[in-house]
Short mmCIF file of C-alpha atoms in Angstrom, two decimals:
data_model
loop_
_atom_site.label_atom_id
_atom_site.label_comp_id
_atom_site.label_asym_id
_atom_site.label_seq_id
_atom_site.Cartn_x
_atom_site.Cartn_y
_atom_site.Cartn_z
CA UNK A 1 10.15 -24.62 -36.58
CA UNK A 2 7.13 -22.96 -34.49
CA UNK A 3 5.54 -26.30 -33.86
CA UNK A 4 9.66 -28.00 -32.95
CA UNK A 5 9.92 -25.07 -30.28
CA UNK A 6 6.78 -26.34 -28.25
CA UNK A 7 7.71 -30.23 -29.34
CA UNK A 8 10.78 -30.03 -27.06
CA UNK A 9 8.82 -29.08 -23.76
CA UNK A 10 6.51 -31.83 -24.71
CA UNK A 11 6.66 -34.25 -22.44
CA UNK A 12 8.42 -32.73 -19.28
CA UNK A 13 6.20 -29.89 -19.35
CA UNK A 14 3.43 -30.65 -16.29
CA UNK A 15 6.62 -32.81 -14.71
CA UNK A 16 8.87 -29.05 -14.74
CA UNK A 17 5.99 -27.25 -13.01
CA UNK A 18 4.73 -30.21 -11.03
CA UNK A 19 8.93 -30.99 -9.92
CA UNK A 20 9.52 -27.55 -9.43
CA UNK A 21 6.40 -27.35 -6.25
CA UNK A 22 3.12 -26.73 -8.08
CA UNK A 23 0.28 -28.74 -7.28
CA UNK A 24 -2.74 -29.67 -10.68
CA UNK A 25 -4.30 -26.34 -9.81
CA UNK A 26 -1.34 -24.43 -9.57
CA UNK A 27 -0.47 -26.21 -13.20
CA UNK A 28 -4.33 -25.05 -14.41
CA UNK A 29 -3.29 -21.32 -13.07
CA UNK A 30 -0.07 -21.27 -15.02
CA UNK A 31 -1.60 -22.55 -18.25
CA UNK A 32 -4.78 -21.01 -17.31
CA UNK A 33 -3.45 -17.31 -17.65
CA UNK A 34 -1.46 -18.18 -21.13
CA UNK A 35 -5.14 -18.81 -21.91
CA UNK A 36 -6.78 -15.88 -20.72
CA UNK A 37 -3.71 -13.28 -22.02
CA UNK A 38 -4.06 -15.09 -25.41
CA UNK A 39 -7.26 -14.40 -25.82
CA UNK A 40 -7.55 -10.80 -24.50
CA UNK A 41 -4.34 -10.15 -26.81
CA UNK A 42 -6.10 -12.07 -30.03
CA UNK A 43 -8.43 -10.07 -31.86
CA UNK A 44 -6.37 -6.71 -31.41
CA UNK A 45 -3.09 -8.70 -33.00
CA UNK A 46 -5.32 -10.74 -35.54
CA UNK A 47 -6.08 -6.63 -36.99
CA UNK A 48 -2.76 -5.81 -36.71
CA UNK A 49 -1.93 -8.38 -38.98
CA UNK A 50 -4.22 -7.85 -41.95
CA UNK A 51 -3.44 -3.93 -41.81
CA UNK A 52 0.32 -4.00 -41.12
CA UNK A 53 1.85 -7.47 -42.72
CA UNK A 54 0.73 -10.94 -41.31
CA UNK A 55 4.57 -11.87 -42.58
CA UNK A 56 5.78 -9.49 -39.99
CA UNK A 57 3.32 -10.58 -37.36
CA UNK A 58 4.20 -14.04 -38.11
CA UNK A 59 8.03 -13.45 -37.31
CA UNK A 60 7.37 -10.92 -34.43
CA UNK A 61 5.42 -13.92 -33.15
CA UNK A 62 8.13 -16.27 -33.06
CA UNK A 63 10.11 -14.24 -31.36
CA UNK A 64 7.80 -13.14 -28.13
CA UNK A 65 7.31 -17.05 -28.36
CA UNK A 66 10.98 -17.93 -28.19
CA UNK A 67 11.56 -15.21 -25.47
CA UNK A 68 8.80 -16.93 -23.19
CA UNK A 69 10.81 -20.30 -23.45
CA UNK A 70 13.61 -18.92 -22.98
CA UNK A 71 12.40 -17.01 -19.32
CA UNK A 72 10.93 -20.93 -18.98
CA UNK A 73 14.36 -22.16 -18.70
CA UNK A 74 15.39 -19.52 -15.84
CA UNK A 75 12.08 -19.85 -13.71
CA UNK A 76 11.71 -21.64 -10.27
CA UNK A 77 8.81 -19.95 -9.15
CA UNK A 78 5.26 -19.30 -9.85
CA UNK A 79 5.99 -15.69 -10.57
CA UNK A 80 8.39 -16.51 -12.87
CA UNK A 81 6.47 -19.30 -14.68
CA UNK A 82 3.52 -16.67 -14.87
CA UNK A 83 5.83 -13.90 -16.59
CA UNK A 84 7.25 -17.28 -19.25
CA UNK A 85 3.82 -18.06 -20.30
CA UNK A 86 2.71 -13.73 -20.78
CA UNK A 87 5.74 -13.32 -22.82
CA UNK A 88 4.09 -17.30 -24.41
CA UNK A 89 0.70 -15.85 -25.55
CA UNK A 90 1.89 -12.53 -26.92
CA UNK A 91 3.60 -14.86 -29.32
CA UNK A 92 0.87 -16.79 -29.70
CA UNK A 93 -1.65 -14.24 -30.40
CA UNK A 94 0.30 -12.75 -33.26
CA UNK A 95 0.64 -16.08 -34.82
CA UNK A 96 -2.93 -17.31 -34.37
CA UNK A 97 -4.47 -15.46 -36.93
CA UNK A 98 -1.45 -13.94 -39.07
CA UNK A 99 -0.05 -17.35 -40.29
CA UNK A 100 -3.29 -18.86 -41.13
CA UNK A 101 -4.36 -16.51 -43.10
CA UNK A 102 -1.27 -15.38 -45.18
CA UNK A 103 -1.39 -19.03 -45.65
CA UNK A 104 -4.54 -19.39 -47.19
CA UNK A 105 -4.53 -16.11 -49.22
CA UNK A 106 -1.25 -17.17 -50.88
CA UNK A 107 -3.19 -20.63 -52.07
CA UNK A 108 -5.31 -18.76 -53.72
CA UNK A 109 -3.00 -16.46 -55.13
CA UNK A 110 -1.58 -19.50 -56.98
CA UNK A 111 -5.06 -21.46 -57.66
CA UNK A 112 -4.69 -23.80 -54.96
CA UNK A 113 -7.59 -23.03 -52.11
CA UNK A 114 -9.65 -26.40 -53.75
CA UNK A 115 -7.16 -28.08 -52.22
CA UNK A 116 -6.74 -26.29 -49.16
CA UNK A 117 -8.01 -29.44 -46.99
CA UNK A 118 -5.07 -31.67 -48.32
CA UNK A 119 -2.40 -28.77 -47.70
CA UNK A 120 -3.34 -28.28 -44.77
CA UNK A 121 -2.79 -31.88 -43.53
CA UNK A 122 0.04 -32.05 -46.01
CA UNK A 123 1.35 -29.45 -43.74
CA UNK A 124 0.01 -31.07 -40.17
CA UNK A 125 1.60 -34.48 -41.01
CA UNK A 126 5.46 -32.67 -41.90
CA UNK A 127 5.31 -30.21 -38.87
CA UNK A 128 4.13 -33.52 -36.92
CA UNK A 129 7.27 -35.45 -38.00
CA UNK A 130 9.56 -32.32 -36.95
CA UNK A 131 7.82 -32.32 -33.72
CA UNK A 132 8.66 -36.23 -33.03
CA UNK A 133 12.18 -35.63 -33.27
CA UNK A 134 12.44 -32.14 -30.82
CA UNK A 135 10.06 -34.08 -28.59
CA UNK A 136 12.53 -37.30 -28.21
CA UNK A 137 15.02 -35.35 -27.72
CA UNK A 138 13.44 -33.17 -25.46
CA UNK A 139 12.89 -36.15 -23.49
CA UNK A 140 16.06 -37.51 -23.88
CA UNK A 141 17.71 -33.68 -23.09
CA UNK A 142 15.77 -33.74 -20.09
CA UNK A 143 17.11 -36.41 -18.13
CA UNK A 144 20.16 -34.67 -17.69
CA UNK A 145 18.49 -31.29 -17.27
CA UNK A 146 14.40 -30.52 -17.36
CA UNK A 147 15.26 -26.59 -18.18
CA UNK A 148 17.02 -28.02 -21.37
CA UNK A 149 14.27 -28.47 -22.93
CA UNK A 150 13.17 -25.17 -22.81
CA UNK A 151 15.98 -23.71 -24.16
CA UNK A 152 16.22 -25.70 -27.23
CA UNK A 153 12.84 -24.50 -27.42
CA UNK A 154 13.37 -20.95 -27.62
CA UNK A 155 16.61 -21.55 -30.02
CA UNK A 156 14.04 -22.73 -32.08
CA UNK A 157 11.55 -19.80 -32.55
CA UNK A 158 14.40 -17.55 -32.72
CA UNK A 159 15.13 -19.56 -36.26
CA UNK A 160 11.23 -19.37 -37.12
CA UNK A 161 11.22 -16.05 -36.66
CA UNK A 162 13.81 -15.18 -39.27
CA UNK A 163 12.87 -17.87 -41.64
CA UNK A 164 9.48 -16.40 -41.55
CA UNK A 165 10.50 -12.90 -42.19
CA UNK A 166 12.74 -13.93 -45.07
CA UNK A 167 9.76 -16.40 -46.78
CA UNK A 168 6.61 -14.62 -46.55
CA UNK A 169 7.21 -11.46 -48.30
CA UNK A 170 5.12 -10.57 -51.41
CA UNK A 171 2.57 -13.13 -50.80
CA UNK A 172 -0.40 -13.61 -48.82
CA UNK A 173 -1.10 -9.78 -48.01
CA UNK A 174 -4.14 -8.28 -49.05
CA UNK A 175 -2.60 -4.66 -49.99
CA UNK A 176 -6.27 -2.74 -50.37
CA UNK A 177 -7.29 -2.75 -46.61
CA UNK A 178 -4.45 -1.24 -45.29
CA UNK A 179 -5.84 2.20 -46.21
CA UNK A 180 -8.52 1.41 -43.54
CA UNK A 181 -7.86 2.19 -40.00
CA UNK A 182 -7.31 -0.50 -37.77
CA UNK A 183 -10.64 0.20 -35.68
CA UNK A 184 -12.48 -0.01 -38.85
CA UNK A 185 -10.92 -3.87 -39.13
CA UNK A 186 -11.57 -5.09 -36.12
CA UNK A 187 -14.98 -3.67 -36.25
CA UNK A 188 -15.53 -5.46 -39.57
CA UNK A 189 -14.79 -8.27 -38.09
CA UNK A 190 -17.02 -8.28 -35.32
CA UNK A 191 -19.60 -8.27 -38.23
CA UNK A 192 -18.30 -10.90 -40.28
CA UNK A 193 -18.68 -13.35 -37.10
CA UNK A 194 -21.68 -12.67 -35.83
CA UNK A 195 -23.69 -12.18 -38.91
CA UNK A 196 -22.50 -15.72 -40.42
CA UNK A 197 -24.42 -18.12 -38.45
CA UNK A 198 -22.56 -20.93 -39.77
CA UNK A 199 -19.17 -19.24 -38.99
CA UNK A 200 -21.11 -19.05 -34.76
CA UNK A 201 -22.58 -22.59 -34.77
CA UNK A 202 -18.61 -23.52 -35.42
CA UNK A 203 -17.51 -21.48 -33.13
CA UNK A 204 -19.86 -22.49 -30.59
CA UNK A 205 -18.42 -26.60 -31.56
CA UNK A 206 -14.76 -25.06 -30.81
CA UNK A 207 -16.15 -23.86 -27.30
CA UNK A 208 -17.40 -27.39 -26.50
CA UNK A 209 -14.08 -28.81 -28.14
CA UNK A 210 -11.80 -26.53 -25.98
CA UNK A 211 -13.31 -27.26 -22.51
CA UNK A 212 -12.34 -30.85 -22.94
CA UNK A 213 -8.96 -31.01 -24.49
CA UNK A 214 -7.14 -30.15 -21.60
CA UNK A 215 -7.91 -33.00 -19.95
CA UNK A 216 -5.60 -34.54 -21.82
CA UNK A 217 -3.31 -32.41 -22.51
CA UNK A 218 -2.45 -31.50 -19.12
CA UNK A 219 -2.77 -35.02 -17.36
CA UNK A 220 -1.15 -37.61 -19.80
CA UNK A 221 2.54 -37.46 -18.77
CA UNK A 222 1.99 -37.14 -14.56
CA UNK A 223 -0.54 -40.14 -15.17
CA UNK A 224 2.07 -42.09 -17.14
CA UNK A 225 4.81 -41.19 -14.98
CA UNK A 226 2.16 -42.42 -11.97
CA UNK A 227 1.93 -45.66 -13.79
CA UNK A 228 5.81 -46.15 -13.34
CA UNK A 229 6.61 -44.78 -16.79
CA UNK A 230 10.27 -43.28 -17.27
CA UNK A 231 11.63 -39.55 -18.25
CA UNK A 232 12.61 -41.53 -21.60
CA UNK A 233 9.52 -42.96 -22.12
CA UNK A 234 7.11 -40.00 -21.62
CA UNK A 235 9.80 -38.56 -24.69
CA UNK A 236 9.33 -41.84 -26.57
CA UNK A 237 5.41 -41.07 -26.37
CA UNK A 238 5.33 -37.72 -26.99
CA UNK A 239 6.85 -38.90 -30.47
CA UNK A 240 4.46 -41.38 -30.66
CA UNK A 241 2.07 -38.39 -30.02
CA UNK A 242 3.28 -36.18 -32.65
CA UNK A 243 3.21 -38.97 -34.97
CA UNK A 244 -0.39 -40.15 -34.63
CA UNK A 245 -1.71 -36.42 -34.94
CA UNK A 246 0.29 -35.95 -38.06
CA UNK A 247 -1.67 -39.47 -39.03
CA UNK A 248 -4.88 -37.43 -38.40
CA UNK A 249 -4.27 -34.21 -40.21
CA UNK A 250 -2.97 -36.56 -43.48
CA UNK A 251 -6.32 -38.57 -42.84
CA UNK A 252 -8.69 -35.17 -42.15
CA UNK A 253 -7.70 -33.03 -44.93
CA UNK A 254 -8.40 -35.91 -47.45
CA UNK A 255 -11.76 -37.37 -45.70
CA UNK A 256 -12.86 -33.89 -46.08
CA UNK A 257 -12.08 -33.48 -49.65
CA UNK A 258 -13.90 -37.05 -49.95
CA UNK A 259 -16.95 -37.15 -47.70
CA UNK A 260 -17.17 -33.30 -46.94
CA UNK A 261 -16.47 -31.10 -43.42
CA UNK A 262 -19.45 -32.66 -41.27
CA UNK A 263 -18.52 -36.22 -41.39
CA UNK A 264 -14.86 -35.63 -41.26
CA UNK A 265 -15.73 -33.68 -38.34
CA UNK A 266 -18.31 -35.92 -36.48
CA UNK A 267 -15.47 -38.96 -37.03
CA UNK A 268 -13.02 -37.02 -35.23
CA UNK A 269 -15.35 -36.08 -32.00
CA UNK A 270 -16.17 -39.87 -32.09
CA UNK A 271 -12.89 -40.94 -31.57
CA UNK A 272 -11.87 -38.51 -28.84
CA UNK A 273 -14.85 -39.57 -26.84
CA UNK A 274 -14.41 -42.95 -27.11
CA UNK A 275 -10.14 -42.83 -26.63
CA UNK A 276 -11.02 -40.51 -23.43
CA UNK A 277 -13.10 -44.01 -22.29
CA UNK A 278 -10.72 -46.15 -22.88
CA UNK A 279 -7.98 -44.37 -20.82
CA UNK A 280 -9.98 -44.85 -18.00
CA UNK A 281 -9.35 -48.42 -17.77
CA UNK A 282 -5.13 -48.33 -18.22
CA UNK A 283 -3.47 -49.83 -15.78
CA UNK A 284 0.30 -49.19 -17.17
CA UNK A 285 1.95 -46.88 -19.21
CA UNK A 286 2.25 -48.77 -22.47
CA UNK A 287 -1.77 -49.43 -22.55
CA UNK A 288 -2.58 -45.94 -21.74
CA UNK A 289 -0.27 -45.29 -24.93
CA UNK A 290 -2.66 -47.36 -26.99
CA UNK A 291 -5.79 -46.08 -25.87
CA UNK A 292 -4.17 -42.19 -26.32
CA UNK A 293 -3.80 -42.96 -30.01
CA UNK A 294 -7.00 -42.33 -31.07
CA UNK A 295 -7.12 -39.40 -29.17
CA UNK A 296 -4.68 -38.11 -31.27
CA UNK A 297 -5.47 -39.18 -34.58
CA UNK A 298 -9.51 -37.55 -33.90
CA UNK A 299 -7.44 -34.00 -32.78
CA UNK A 300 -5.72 -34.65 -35.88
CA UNK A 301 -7.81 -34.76 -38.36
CA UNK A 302 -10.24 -31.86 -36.96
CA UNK A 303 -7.79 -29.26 -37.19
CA UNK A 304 -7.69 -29.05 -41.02
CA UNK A 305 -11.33 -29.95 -41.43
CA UNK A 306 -12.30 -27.27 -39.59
CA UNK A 307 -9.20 -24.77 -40.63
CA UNK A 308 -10.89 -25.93 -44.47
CA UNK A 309 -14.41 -25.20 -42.84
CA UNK A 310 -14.72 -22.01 -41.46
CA UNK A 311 -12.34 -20.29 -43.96
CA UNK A 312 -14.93 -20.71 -46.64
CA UNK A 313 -16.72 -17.88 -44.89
CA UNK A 314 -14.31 -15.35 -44.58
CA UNK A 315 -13.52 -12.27 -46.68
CA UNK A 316 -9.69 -12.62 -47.61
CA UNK A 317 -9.43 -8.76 -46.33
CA UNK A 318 -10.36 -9.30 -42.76
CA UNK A 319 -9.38 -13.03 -42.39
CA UNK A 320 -6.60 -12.60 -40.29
CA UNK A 321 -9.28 -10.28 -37.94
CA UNK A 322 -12.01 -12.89 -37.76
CA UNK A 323 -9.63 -16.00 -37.22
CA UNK A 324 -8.20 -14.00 -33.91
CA UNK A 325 -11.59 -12.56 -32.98
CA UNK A 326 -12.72 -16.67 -33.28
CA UNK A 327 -9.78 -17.92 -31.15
CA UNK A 328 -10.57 -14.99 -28.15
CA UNK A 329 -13.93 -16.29 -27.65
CA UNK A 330 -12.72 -19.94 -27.74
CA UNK A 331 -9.74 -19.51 -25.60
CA UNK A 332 -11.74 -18.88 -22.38
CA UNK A 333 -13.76 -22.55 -22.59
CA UNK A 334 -10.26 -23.58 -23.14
CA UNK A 335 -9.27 -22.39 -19.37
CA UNK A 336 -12.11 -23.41 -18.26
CA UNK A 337 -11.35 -26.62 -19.34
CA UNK A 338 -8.13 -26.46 -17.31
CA UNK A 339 -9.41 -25.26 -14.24
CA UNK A 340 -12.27 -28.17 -14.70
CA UNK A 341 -9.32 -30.61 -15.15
CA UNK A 342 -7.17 -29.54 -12.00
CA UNK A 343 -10.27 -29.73 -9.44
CA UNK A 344 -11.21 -33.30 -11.42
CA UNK A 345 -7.79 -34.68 -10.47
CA UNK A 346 -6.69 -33.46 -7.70
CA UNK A 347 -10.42 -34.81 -6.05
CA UNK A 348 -9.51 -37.98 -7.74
CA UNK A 349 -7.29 -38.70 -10.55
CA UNK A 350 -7.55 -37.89 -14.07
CA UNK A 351 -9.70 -40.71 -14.55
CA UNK A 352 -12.61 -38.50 -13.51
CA UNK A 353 -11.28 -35.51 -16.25
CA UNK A 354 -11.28 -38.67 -18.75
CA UNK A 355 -14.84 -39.64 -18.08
CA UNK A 356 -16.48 -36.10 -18.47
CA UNK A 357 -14.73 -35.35 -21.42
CA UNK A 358 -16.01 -38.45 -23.13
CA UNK A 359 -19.38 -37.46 -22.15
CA UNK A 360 -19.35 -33.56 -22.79
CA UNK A 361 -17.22 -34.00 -26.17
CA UNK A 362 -20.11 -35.56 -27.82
CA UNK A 363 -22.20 -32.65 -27.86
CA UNK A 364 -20.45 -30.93 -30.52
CA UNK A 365 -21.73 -33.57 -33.05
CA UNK A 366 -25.10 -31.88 -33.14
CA UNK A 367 -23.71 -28.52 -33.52
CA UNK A 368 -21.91 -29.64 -36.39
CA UNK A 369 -25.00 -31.24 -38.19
CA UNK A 370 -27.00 -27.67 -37.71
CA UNK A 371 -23.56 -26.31 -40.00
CA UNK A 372 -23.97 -25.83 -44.32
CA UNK A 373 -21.32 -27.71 -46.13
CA UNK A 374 -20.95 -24.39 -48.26
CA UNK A 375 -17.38 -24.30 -50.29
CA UNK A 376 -15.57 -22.01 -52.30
CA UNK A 377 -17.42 -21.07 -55.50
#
């Protein structure tokens, strides 16, 4: 239901802001302080989670989530969008950390974290296929109304937040460390990270990762709709979107039960670099849909490869703390990323966001190689 309330907003997301006066950097200052309030916010929710209930994090994080969609839907002004997307990445703090982890302790509460990998893109490919239909008909609710959207949105966290109240209790809490004190967590934490070197050489991949996924992310619907693509369209591919990276996380979390986490993570980085290439040279909306699906599929299948990856090195106790404190330091490159991608297009187009992102992507590859394949004993 989480990943239906952002599906919706999909593809008229960059149009709203774009439609509604802001310019690429005014998009990248928007998005750009989502970024920066997530990760301040992180690591302090990602403790609150493992010492009061990642359950009750999870819900409390739908709701902030839905509230921030819901203040979407009633903004026309930057102030207004900046106050939507604070309310955003409260919500998205809390959940960074809390559902991931209650997630993976309650696999291995029931014998399953072997196959953690193949739930996890189990999982990606069925939240993927929710997301095709609330982004379809976000595109098809939007022609009639782009704050529509935004409200069907925020209907839908309000339901995740109850569901996930009601489904997560008794399972997936580690009871013991909630007799610590929540300093004592997060400073755990703090040591976990940055005495693994495995669990910093990944993190260090996620920095390079994050700086050039925005240029994507943020670009792909104004570029189609500069191509002469339609409202219904830019729904149609956001489907098509949705689809592929479901594809991906189906395809990652068995190639890394098969071949292991480097080469299911050096295919991925491949793929992005050489779809970001490829977009360069469309020259209408359906081809740029083509050369986006790899994209896709490579974002796809790195997201349980790595979720698989770095969770092997993490105490159940403070998992919820380390997955946060992980997500603050990458959040920043993510930003960056965005700011990178507004003063790319605007001097240009996003062709020029395309063509550094296919360079810089590549240099996670070698970070990757320097990481152990260690697994659960």
């Amino acid at each position: 239901m989480i990943a239906a309330s952002t599906s919706f907003i999909a593809s008229v997301y960059v149009v709203f802001l774009l439609e509604r006066g802001l310019d690429y950097k005014g998009v990248a200052l928007v998005d750009g302080l989502y970024m920066i309030s997530s990760a301040i916010l992180d690591y302090p929710t990602g403790g609150l989670a493992d010492k009061y209930g990642r359950g009750r994090i999870t819900a409390l994080a739908c709701l902030f989530f839905g509230i921030g969609l819901a203040v979407y839907s009633f903004s026309r002004t930057l102030y207004q969008f900046l106050l939507a997307e604070f309310l955003a990445a409260i919500g998205s703090a809390l959940y960074s950390g809390a559902f991931l982890a209650w997630l993976v302790d309650s696999l291995r509460e029931e014998g399953e974290s072997e196959r953690l990998s193949i739930i996890l893109g189990n999982a990606g490919i069925l939240s993927r296929f929710i997301s095709i239909m609330g982004a379809f008909t976000g595109g098809l609710i939007a022609e009639h109304s782009l704050e529509l959207p935004f409200a069907a949105g925020a209907i839908s966290s309000f339901t995740a937040s109850i569901l996930a109240l009601t489904l997560t209790r008794g399972r997936g809490e580690v009871v013991e460390v909630r007799g610590r004190s929540y300093g004592e967590l997060l400073m755990r934490g703090v040591n976990i990270l940055f005495k693994c070197k495995s669990l910093i050489l990944l993190t260090v991949s996620s920095f390079i990762v994050s700086l050039c996924r925005p240029s994507f992310t943020l670009t792909w619907a104004p570029y189609m709709r500069g191509l002469g693509a339609g409202k219904w369209l830019l729904g149609l591919t956001s489907s098509i979107f949705m689809a592929t990276i479901g594809l991906g996380s189906y395809l990652g979390g068995r190639m890394t039960k098969l071949f292991g986490f480097k080469k299911s993570a050096i295919a991925s980085i491949l793929l992005t670099s050489l779809s970001y290439m490829s977009m360069t040279f469309a020259n209408n909306p359906y081809i740029f849909i083509l050369a986006s699906i790899p994209f896709e599929i490579g974002f796809g299948m790195l997201t349980p490869t790595l979720d698989t990856w770095i969770n092997n090195y993490i105490p159940s106790g403070e998992r919820a703390t380390v997955i946060s404190l992980r997500r603050t330091l990458i959040l920043p490159f993510n930003a960056l990323g965005m700011a990178l991608m507004g003063i790319l297009s605007d001097l240009e187009s996003p062709r020029l966001a395309y063509i550094f992102s296919s360079i810089t992507i590549l240099a996670a590859i070698p970070v990757y190689m320097k990481v152990s394949e260690k697994r659960d004993s």
